[in-house]
Tab-separated table of C-alpha atoms in Angstrom:
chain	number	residue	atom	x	y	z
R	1	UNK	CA	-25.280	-3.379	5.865
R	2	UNK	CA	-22.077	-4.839	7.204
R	3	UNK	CA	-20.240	-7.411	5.473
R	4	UNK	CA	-17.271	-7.544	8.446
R	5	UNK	CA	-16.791	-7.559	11.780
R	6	UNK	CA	-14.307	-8.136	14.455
R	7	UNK	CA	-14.788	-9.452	17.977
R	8	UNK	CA	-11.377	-9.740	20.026
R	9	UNK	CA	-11.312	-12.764	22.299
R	10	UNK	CA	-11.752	-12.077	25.821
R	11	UNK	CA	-10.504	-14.509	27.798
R	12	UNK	CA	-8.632	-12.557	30.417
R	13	UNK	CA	-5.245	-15.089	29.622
R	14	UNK	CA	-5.290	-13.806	25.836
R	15	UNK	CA	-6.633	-10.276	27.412
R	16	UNK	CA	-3.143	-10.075	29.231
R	17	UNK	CA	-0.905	-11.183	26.459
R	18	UNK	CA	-3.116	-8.456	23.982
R	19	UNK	CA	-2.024	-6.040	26.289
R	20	UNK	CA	1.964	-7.241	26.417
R	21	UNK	CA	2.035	-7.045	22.701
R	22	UNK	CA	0.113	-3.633	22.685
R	23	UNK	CA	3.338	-2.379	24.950
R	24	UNK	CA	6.016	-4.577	23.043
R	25	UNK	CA	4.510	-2.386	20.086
R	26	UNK	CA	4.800	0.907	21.404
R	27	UNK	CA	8.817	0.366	21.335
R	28	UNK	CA	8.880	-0.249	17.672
R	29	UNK	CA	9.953	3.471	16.526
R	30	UNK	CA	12.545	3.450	19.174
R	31	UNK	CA	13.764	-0.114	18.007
R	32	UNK	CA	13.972	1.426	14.418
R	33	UNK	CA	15.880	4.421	15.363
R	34	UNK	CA	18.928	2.181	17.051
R	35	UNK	CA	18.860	-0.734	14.081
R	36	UNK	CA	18.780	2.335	11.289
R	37	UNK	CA	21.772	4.525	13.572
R	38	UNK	CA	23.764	0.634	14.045
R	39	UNK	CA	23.475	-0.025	10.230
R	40	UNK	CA	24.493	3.484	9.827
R	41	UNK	CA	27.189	3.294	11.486
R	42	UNK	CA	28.767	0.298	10.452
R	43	UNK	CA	28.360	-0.047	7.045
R	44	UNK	CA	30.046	2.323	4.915
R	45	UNK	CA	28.040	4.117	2.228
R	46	UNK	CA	27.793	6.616	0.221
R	47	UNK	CA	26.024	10.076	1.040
R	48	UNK	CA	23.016	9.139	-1.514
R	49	UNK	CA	22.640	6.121	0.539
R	50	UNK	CA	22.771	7.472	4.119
R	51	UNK	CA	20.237	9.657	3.025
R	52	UNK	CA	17.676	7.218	1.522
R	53	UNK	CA	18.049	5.064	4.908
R	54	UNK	CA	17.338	8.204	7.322
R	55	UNK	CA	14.567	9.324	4.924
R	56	UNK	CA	13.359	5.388	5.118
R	57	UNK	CA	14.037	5.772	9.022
R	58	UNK	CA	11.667	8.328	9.123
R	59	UNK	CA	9.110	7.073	7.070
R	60	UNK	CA	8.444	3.971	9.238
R	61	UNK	CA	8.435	5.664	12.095
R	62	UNK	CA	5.553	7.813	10.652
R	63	UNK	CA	3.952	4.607	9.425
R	64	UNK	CA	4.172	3.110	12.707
R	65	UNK	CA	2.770	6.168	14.835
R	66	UNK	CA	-0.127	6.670	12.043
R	67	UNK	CA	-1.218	3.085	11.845
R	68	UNK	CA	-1.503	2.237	15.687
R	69	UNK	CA	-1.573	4.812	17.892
R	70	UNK	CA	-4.023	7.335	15.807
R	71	UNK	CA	-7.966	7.157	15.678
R	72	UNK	CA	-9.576	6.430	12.623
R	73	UNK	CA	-10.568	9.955	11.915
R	74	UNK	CA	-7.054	11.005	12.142
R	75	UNK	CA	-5.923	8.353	10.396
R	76	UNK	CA	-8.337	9.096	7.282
R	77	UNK	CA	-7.418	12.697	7.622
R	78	UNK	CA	-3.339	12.274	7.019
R	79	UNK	CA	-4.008	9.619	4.774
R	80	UNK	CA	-6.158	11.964	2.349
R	81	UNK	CA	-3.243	14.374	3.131
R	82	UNK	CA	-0.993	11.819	1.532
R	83	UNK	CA	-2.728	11.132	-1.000
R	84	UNK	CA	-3.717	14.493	-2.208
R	85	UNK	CA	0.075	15.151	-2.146
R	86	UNK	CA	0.109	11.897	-4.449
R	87	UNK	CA	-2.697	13.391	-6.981
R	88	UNK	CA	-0.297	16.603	-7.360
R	89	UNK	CA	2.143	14.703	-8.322
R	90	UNK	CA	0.142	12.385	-10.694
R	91	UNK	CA	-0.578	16.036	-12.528
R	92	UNK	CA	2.866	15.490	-13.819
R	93	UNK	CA	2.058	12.620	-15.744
R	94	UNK	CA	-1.008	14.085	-17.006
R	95	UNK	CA	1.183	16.882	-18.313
R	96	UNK	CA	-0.878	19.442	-15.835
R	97	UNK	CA	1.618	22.342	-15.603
R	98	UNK	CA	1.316	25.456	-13.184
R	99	UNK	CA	-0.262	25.631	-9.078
R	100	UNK	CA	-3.861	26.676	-10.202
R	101	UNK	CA	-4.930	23.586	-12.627
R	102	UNK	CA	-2.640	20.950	-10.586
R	103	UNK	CA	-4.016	22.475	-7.479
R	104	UNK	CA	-7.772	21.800	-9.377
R	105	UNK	CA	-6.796	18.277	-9.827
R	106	UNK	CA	-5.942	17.909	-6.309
R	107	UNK	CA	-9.287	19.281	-5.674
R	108	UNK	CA	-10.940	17.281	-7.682
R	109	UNK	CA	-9.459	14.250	-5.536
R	110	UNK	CA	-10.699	15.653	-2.478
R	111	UNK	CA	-13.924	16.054	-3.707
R	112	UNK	CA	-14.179	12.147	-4.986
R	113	UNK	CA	-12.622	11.341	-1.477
R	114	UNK	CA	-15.383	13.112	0.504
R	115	UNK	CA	-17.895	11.682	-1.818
R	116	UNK	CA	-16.335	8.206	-0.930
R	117	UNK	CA	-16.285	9.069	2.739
R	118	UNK	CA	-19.858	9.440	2.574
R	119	UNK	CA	-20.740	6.596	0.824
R	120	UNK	CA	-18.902	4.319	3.060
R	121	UNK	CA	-20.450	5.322	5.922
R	122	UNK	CA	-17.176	6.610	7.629
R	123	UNK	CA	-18.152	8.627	11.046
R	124	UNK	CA	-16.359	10.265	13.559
R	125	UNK	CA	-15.908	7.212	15.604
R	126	UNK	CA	-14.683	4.195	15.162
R	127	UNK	CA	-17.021	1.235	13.598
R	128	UNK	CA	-16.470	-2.653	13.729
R	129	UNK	CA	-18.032	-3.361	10.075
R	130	UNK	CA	-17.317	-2.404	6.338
R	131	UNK	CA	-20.314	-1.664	4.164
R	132	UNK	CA	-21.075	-2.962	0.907
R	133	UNK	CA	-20.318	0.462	-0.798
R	134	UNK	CA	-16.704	-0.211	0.406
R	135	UNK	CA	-16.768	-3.174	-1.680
R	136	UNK	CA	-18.006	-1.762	-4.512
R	137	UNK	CA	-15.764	1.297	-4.784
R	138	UNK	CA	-12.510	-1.338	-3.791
R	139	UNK	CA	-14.130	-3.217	-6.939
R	140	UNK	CA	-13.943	-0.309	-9.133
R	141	UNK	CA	-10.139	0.247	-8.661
R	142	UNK	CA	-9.947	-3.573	-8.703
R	143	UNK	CA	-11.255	-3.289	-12.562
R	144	UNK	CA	-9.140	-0.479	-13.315
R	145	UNK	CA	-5.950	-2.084	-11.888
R	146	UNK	CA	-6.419	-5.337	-13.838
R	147	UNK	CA	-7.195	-3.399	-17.253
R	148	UNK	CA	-4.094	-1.598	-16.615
R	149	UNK	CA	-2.427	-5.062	-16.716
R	150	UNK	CA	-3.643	-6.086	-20.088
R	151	UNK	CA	-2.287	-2.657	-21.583
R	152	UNK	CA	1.017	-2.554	-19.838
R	153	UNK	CA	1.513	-6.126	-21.752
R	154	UNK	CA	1.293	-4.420	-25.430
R	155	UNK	CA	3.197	-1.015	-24.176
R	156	UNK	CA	4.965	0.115	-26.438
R	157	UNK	CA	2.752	-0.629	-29.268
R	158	UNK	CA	-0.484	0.933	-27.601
R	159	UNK	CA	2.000	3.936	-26.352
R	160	UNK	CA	-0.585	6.199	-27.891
R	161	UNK	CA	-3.177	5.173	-25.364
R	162	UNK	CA	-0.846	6.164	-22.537
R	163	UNK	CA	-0.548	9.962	-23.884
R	164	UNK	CA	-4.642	11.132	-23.346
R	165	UNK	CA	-4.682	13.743	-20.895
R	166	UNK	CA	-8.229	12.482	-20.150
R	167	UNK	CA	-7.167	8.915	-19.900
R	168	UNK	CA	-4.354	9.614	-17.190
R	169	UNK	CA	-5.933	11.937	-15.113
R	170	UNK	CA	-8.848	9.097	-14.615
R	171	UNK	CA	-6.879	6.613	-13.816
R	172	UNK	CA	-4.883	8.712	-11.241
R	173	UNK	CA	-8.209	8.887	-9.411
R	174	UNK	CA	-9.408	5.402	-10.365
R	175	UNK	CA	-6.096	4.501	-8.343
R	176	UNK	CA	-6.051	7.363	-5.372
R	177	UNK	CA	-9.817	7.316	-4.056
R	178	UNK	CA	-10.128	3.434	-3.713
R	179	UNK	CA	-6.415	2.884	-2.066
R	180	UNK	CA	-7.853	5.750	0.433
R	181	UNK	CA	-11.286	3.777	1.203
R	182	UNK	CA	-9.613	0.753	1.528
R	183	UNK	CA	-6.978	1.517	4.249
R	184	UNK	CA	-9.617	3.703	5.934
R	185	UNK	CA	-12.152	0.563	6.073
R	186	UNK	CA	-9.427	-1.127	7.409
R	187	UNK	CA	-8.720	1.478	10.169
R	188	UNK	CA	-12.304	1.796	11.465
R	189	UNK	CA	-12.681	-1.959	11.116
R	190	UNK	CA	-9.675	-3.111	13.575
R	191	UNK	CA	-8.509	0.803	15.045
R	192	UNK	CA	-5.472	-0.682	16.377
R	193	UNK	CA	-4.327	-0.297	12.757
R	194	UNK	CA	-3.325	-4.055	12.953
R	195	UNK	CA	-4.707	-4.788	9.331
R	196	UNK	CA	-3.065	-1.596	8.003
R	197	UNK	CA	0.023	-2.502	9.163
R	198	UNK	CA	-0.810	-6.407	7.472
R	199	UNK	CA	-1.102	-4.857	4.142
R	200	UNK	CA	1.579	-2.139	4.424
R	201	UNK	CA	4.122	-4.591	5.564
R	202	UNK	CA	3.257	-7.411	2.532
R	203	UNK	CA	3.540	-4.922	0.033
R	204	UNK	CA	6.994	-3.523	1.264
R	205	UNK	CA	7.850	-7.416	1.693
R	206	UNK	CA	7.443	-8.246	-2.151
R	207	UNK	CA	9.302	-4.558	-2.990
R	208	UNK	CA	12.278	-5.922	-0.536
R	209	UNK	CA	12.026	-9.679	-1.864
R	210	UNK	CA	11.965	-8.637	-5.398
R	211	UNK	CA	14.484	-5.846	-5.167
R	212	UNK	CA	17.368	-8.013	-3.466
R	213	UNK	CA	16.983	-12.134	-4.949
R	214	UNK	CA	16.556	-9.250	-8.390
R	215	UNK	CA	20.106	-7.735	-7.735
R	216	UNK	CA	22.240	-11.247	-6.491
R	217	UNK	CA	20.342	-13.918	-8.886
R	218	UNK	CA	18.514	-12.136	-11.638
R	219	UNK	CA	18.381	-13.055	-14.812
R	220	UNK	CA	15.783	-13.066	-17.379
R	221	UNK	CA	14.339	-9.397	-17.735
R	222	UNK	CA	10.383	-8.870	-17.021
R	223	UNK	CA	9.346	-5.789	-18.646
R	224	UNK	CA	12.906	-4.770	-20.302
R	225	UNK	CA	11.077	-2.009	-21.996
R	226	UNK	CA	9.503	-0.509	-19.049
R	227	UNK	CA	12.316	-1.698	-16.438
R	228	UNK	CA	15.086	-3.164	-17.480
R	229	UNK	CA	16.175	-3.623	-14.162
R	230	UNK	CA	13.133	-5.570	-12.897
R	231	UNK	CA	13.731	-9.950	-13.159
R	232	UNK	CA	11.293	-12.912	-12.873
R	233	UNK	CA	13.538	-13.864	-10.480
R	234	UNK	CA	12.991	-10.468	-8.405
R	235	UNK	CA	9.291	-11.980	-8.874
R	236	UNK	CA	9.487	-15.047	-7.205
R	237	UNK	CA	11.868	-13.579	-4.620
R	238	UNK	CA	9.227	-11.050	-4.008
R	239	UNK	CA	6.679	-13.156	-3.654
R	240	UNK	CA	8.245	-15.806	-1.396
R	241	UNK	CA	8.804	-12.713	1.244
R	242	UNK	CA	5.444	-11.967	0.858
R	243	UNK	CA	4.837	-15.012	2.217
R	244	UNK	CA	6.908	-15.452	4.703
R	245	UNK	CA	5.839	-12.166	6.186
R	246	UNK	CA	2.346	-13.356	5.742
R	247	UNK	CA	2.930	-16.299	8.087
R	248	UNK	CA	4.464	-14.372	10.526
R	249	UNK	CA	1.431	-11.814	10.613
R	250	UNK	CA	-1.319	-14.534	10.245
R	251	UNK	CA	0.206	-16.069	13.745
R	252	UNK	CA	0.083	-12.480	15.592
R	253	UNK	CA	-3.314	-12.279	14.621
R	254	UNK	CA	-4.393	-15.825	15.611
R	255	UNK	CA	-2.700	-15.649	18.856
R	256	UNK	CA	-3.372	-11.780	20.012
R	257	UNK	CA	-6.693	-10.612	17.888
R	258	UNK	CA	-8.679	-12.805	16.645
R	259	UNK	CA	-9.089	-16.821	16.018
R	260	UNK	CA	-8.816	-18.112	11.983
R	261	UNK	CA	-9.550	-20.852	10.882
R	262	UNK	CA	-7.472	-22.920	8.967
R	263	UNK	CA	-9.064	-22.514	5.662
R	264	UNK	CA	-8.839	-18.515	6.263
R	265	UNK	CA	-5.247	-18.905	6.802
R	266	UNK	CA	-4.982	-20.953	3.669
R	267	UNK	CA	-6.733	-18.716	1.403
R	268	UNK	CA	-4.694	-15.513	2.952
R	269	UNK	CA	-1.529	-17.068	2.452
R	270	UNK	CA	-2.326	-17.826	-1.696
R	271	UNK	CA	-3.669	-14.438	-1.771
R	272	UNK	CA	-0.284	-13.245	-1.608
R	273	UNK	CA	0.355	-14.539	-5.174
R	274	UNK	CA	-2.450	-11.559	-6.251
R	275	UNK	CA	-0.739	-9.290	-3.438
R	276	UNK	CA	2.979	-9.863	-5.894
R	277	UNK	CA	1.053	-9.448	-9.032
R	278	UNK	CA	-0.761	-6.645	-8.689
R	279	UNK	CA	2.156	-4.503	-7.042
R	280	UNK	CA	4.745	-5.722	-9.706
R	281	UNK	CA	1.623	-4.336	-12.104
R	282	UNK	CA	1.609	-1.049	-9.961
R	283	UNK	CA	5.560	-0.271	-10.191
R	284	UNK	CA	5.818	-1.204	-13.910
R	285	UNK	CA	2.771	1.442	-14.542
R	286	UNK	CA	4.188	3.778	-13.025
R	287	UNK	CA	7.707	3.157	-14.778
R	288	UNK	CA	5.456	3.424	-17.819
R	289	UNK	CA	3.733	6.791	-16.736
R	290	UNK	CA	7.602	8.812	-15.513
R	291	UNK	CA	8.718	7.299	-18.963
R	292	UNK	CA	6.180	8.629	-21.106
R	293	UNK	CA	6.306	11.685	-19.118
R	294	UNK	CA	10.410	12.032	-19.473
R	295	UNK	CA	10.464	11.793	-15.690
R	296	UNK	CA	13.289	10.331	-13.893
R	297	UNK	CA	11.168	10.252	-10.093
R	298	UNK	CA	7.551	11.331	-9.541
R	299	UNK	CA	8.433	14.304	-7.455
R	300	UNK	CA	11.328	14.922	-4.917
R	301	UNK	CA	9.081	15.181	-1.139
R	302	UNK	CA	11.689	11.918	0.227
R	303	UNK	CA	15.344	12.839	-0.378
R	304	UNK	CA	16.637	9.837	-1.337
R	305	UNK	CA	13.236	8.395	-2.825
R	306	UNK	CA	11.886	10.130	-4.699
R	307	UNK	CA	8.311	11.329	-4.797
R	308	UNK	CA	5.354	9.978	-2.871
R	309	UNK	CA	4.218	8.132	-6.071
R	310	UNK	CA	7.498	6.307	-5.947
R	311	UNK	CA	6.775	4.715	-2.516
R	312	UNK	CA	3.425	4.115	-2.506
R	313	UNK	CA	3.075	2.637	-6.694
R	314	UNK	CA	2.707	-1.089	-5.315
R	315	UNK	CA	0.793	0.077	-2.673
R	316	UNK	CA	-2.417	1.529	-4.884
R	317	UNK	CA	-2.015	-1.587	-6.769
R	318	UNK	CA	-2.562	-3.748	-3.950
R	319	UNK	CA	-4.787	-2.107	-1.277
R	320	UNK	CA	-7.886	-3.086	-3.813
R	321	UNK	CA	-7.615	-6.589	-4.160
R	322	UNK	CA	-6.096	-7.049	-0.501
R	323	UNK	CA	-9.111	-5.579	1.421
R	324	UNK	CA	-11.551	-7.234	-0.634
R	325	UNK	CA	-9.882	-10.482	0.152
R	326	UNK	CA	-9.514	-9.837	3.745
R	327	UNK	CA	-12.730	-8.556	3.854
R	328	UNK	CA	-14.405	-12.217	2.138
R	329	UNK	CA	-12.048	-14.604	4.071
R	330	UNK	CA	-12.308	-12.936	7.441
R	331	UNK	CA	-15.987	-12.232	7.634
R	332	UNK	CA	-16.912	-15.353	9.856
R	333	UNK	CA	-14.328	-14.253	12.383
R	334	UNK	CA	-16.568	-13.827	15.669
């Protein structure tokens, strides 16, 4: 039974203006391409850093073309690509050596996401509503992310815990399967990949926030034994962006999508104090895991980045407790 639904205004005025923005949208990877090639170009860097900016170049082009202009089968299909690559790389922390057992973990994910798929009620097509199962599997990883809280506040007393093959390789799929469902609810709910985009975009808003107002005007350490580098300042920075880019993509939706309410907007915008929580609770755990696992990046698939894991930590933090709360506050939109 459906919990959410979307109906796009029709008045042939906001109809017309849908459309413009639909086009202004389709320019966005070009737009990229000549801001990343004009801050390329005039900024001198070194080779380590030209190289993280085209492989960041790239990435949001990706992101773009996979969020908008795919259907929701597609989309589900590259995402479970993504996040299968993701599982192999979580092996590592489990200590999982050689192709044929990591490969078995990566099946093992599949398996759980197919199971998922099912339960959700995914199909072939897409479908204006997200089911109650979606809840309750976005609730599980909900539970798991917020237990993984409590113990990343007594690491590195409770270090022990951290080391159970077991114990790792569940929460790798406690925090895999759920990010999946929840972007593909998203997708099939609003297949312009609108909402997608929404969380995507908040979540690399905190990392930006938190990673620059962290550098310039940081000073009292987080987590100093998991990152050293991380601040409470970076926190507030991060979440202030959050915010701000909130704003911005609460007023595209009002004005192009769909009409919220002031009380929707409200609750959305404090929701982005969970959204900085939970992915500053994301990257420290998986600071925790590559340190307990003598790892300096969780795999080397984006020159310049890293692994996977490394781009997407905040982003399995979040996607739980995001799509639940979009999901509550936007279910009287008619």
């Amino acid at each position: 039974m459906p919990i959410l639904s979307f109906t796009l205004r029709t008045a042939t005025g906001q109809n017309l203006q849908k459309l413009s923005f639909n086009a202004r949208l389709k320019n966005l990877p070009i737009v990229s391409v000549g801001l990343g090639l004009l801050i390329s170009r005039a900024v001198t860097v070194s080779d380590g850093l030209k190289q993280r900016v085209v492989t960041a170049i790239i990435l949001l082009i990706a992101l773009i073309a996979l969020t908008l202009f795919t259907r929701p089968f597609i989309f589900a299909a590259v995402v479970a690509v993504i996040v299968a690559l993701a599982a192999w790389e979580w092996a590592a922390f489990v200590g999982i050596e050689g192709i044929a057992l990591r490969g078995s973990y990566t099946l093992a994910l599949f398996v759980m996401l197919m199971a998922a798929a099912s339960i959700s009620g995914f199909s072939g097509s897409a479908d204006t509503s997200i089911s109650y199962q979606v809840v309750l599997i976005l609730g599980l990883g909900l539970l798991w992310w917020c237990i993984a809280a409590f113990l990343l506040i007594g690491y590195p007393e409770n270090s022990a815990a951290w080391n159970n093959k077991f114990k790792i390789s569940l929460m790798g799929l406690l925090a895999l399967v759920p990010t999946w469902t929840g972007l593909v609810a998203l997708k099939y709910a609003l297949p312009s990949g609108y909402l997608v985009l929404g969380v995507v975009i908040m979540v690399a808003g905190v990392d930006i926030g938190a990673y620059f107002v962290g550098r310039f005007l940081g000073a009292r350490p987080l987590a100093p034994r998991l990152s050293p580098n991380k601040t409470w300042e970076g926190v507030l920075g991060g979440l202030v962006t959050c915010c701000a880019v909130s704003a911005l993509l609460l007023l595209g939706a009002h004005r192009y999508l769909f009409e919220l309410r002031p009380p929707q907007v409200s609750i959305l915008l404090l929701s982005c104090a969970i959204t900085t929580l939970f992915a500053v609770v994301g990257d420290l755990l998986e600071s925790m895991l590559k340190r307990n696992s003598n790892l300096k990046d969780s795999g080397s698939a984006l020159p310049g980045h890293g692994g996977i894991l490394d781009r997407i930590d905040a982003l399995l933090a979040v996607t739980p407790s995001s799509v639940i709360i979009m999901m509550l506050t936007l279910d009287q939109v008619h």
